[in-house]
Structure formats: C-alpha cells, structure tokens
Amino acid sequence: MRAVAVAGVGLTKVSEHWEKGLQDLFTEAAHKAFEDAGTKEIDALYVANMGAPILQGQMHLGAMLADALGMRGVPALSVGAASASGGVAFHEGVKAVASGFADCVLVGGVEKMSDGLPEEVYSILAMAEDQEYTAYTGVTNTGLNALIHRSYMETYGATAEEIAMFAVRGHEHAVGSKHSQYPFKVAIDRVLASPMEADPVHMLECAAVGDGAAAMILMPADKAPEGVEVAATSVATGPYYLAGRKDILTFDAVKTAAERAYKVAGVTPDDIDLVEVHDETTITGVISLEDLGFVEKGKGASYVADGCTMREGEVPTNTFGGLKARGHPLGATGLYQVGEVALQLQGRAGPCQVEGAQVGLAESLGGLGSTCAVTILRRG
Amino acid sequence: MSVPRYWRETKYRYRLIGQMCAQCGNAGFPRSGVCSACGSVDLEEVKLAETGHVVTWTVVRNPPAGYMEYAPYLVALVELDDGVRVLSQLVDIEPIKVKTGMRVEAAFRRVKVDGGSGIIEYGYKFRPLIE
Ligand SMILES: [Zn+2]
C-alpha cells in the first residue's frame, strides 16, 4: 500500500444557491481542487451524494459529472452512505490510490438541497433509516436525535444549556470562514429560545438546509510534496435500528471506526490537534466527542460548555463551524470536514486557524450513527 | 407504495410479530435474517407483548411528506414487557402529560394515507395503559 496525500482542496460556500444547479456547484468545487493541486489529470472520479435521486430526480451522477468536467473516459461512480457519503467516498478514493489502481483521483461531494420542498427534505433525511419500521412511524431525523437527546439528559443529568452550547461553539468558530453558511455568533439564549424542532431539540441546535460541493485531489504522497498525508481512513457500520440498540447513547460504529483509524495512524486521541465531528444536532456532536475517545461517556456536554472544544481549548472542535454553522449539504459534508482538516494542517485556515496543528481527525455519520467514516490527516 | 410491499408487512404491523432465536432465546423487532445476539439464523416468529413502558420520547413538529395531517405528534421508544424495544407513535395523550417510564399499550391505528397509489396504511401505535 502506498502512502496517499490530499494534493488539492476545493470548497464552495455552503448557501442557498438559487442560481446554481447540481452540476454548477460540483464543477466549481472540482475546478478549485484542480487549481489547488496543479493538475487535472485524474484517472478516477468518486462522487458523494445523498439526495439527487429525489431532489433532482437524478441518478447516474458519475457519468454526468465526469462529462461536465470534460473528462469522458474516466471511470466514475457515486458513493452512497446517507450523510456519511462524503467520508465513505474519501475512503474509497484513498483505497484506489493506495492500492496503485489509480494515480490521481478526484473525490467530490455535492448536494443541492434547496431544490426540495421542506417536507421532501425531511423525507430524504429519513431515507437514511429503515422505511418499513423507522420512517414508517413518521419520526424524522431530528426526531431520532431528540430521542437520544432526552435520554442523555435523563441518564447523565446534562442540562439543555450544556448540550446547546455545542451550537454556540460552532458559530463562534465559523466567524471569518469564507465557505461557512452562517459565519456569525449566536448567543445561548437565542438557541434556547428558538422553537422546538423535535422536543427537546431546538431549531437552532439543528444543521440547516444548505447547498454545497467539496472536492479533493488524491495522489501518492511522494508525488504531492505540498500535500497533506492521509494517516488513516476507516469506515464502520453499527446497529441500524435505534430500537435494537442495547445502549442508545453510544454509537458503536464511531467506536469501531475510530479504534481502527487510531491503530492504522499510530496515534491516540491525545495526539489529535483538531477534530471535525458530525453535529447534525448538538447531541450527535456531544456523543461523537465521547465515542471518539476525547472525553468520558456522559461528560461530553459539560466538556463543551466548559470551553474544552474552543479553538484554544484541549480539543478544538468544528473549527469552521461544523454542520451547524459551516452547513450540512448531506453527501458533501464529509468532504468539507476532511478538506477543512487539510486546510488547518497546511496553515491555510485564515481566521479559523488552529496554531501549530499537526494531526487532525474528521468524523462523518450516516443515519443515526449506523455508518461512521473516520479520517486522520497528518502534516507531511 | 405498491400493494405487495404493503401487504407483506401487514402481519407484523397489525399483530406486532417479532422474531425469537431458537438457539439463545433473544427476541427482536422487526424481523431480520439473523439473531442480533448470537448470529444464529435459526429463528421463529413470536407474538410480542402489547404492553410496556416509554424509554424516551419526542414531539415531531416538522413532519416528512405523508404525515402532515397528524403533526405535531409524539414518537416514543417503547420497551415491551418481554424486553423487546419498538419505535412507535404515541397517541391519546397530550405531549405535556408524557413521562419517561409511563406504561403504554399497543393500539391499532391508521398510520398514513399513501399518495401515489392511494393505499391507506394501518399499524401499531401506542397509547397510555389504563391499569
Ligand atoms: Zn440468538
């Protein structure tokens, strides 16, 4: 297996891009990544997406987007793992380069969510779960988050305010970020005064709808001296049904994926200088920090409230705002996370820079933690 | 929603049928091809308990397509008296009166009016148990 590096990163701003379609966004991100890497000689294309079959009635994204890039002939396919699609596509792209099967790969994620009506977006989010026995109950993605959110408060005595601080921290970090959807501060009082989305989860604790595309060029590390080394990628699945879990406050897939990734990279949570976690709501951010090994189970919310996840804290978390403030364009989200870690390690994070960062981790979830992709990058 | 797709789930949804592992006795819902405890494929269908308690719950305020007419509605994770857990709507109670741990029982209710093919879907919901 060859060492692999991220040779180029291209991120579009997460926003409601009314004037741009799926192809426009994807090609914009891809061209930025080509420019960053100084090459467009790719020999494989991986596309991460979740909602296009419903939102645009569009399948077969690989061929469509390869053509849109003027790259007919290149093998191309889309990777689907719900909102973990980006993280899983990255893993697949790394495998292709590491194995020697490809020498230069474009991994790009795209989601054009504002094409959907609100109830269609809720339906798409619920498609990550079993349609016959989970979505069938009418529970939404946020509703599932709410079930564990309440249980977390009742089990560990965490307060609504402590958990909601996860959203406040994200917004603090997003200030000054060029690609983040909501780069401004939001006070804790405003979060807690926002309407309930699914009790006890407030609207301002949830990632909002946003369009975006993120792309990365992967190459053998020895051919990309300016790149960032991929120290490990790992994908794991966990119990699919919330009702079938012995412990609903632990994401087994996160623990499994993280253990594997730490082992491959030869690091421990103590070595990680910054982390991007999948805070589709505040509670998934909190539980992710615990299951990745940064803080003891049940202590995650107070850890966040105490400031340990701030830029100058113990584990700077969601340094461009996370899903809440950078935004959550479903299939593209995991690639924003990895791209952000790369920018941090190259010292290109601008006002969001974590000083001296050497090793960073990205964690991406599909469904309510039934797929987890963990990526660890290291400064080359 | 096609008719066969609806029809093949009716037994399980109408009667709350789960599966029991013939090797280790672990019960689960919904049915699957394998025992989640021991991995055995030696499985039998079993009628689950119709009473249980609320483990955790929420109020869905922004529903997906097809559920608009019921919103806002309660969804709970229910642990049945035989230990099997089921996700379900909770009905016949105001959200303000719901308590974690409260006793509930299965009820047969309309779940959804399907758009395209016009199927009216029924199944289990849970309601407070009057003891
Ligand atoms: Zn068994």
JSON list of N, CA and C and ligand atoms in Angstrom, two decimals, chain B residues 21 23-26 35 37-40, ligand 1:
[
{"chain": "B", "resi": 21, "resn": "CYS", "atom": "N", "xyz": [-34.96, -16.12, 18.70]},
{"chain": "B", "resi": 21, "resn": "CYS", "atom": "CA", "xyz": [-33.86, -17.00, 18.30]},
{"chain": "B", "resi": 21, "resn": "CYS", "atom": "C", "xyz": [-34.05, -18.36, 18.98]},
{"chain": "B", "resi": 23, "resn": "GLN", "atom": "N", "xyz": [-31.89, -20.61, 19.20]},
{"chain": "B", "resi": 23, "resn": "GLN", "atom": "CA", "xyz": [-30.63, -21.02, 19.84]},
{"chain": "B", "resi": 23, "resn": "GLN", "atom": "C", "xyz": [-30.42, -20.35, 21.19]},
{"chain": "B", "resi": 24, "resn": "CYS", "atom": "N", "xyz": [-30.64, -19.03, 21.26]},
{"chain": "B", "resi": 24, "resn": "CYS", "atom": "CA", "xyz": [-30.30, -18.34, 22.51]},
{"chain": "B", "resi": 24, "resn": "CYS", "atom": "C", "xyz": [-31.50, -17.65, 23.17]},
{"chain": "B", "resi": 25, "resn": "GLY", "atom": "N", "xyz": [-32.64, -17.65, 22.48]},
{"chain": "B", "resi": 25, "resn": "GLY", "atom": "CA", "xyz": [-33.84, -17.09, 23.11]},
{"chain": "B", "resi": 25, "resn": "GLY", "atom": "C", "xyz": [-33.98, -15.59, 23.00]},
{"chain": "B", "resi": 26, "resn": "ASN", "atom": "N", "xyz": [-33.02, -14.94, 22.32]},
{"chain": "B", "resi": 26, "resn": "ASN", "atom": "CA", "xyz": [-33.09, -13.48, 22.16]},
{"chain": "B", "resi": 26, "resn": "ASN", "atom": "C", "xyz": [-34.24, -13.12, 21.21]},
{"chain": "B", "resi": 35, "resn": "CYS", "atom": "N", "xyz": [-30.05, -13.53, 14.23]},
{"chain": "B", "resi": 35, "resn": "CYS", "atom": "CA", "xyz": [-30.20, -13.13, 15.64]},
{"chain": "B", "resi": 35, "resn": "CYS", "atom": "C", "xyz": [-29.12, -12.09, 15.96]},
{"chain": "B", "resi": 37, "resn": "ALA", "atom": "N", "xyz": [-28.07, -11.21, 18.75]},
{"chain": "B", "resi": 37, "resn": "ALA", "atom": "CA", "xyz": [-27.26, -11.56, 19.92]},
{"chain": "B", "resi": 37, "resn": "ALA", "atom": "C", "xyz": [-26.21, -12.62, 19.60]},
{"chain": "B", "resi": 38, "resn": "CYS", "atom": "N", "xyz": [-26.59, -13.68, 18.87]},
{"chain": "B", "resi": 38, "resn": "CYS", "atom": "CA", "xyz": [-25.66, -14.81, 18.70]},
{"chain": "B", "resi": 38, "resn": "CYS", "atom": "C", "xyz": [-25.34, -15.10, 17.24]},
{"chain": "B", "resi": 39, "resn": "GLY", "atom": "N", "xyz": [-26.04, -14.45, 16.32]},
{"chain": "B", "resi": 39, "resn": "GLY", "atom": "CA", "xyz": [-25.73, -14.65, 14.90]},
{"chain": "B", "resi": 39, "resn": "GLY", "atom": "C", "xyz": [-26.43, -15.85, 14.28]},
{"chain": "B", "resi": 40, "resn": "SER", "atom": "N", "xyz": [-27.21, -16.57, 15.06]},
{"chain": "B", "resi": 40, "resn": "SER", "atom": "CA", "xyz": [-27.91, -17.74, 14.53]},
{"chain": "B", "resi": 40, "resn": "SER", "atom": "C", "xyz": [-28.97, -17.31, 13.51]},
{"chain": "C", "resi": 1, "resn": "ZN", "atom": "ZN", "xyz": [-29.52, -15.96, 19.22]}
]
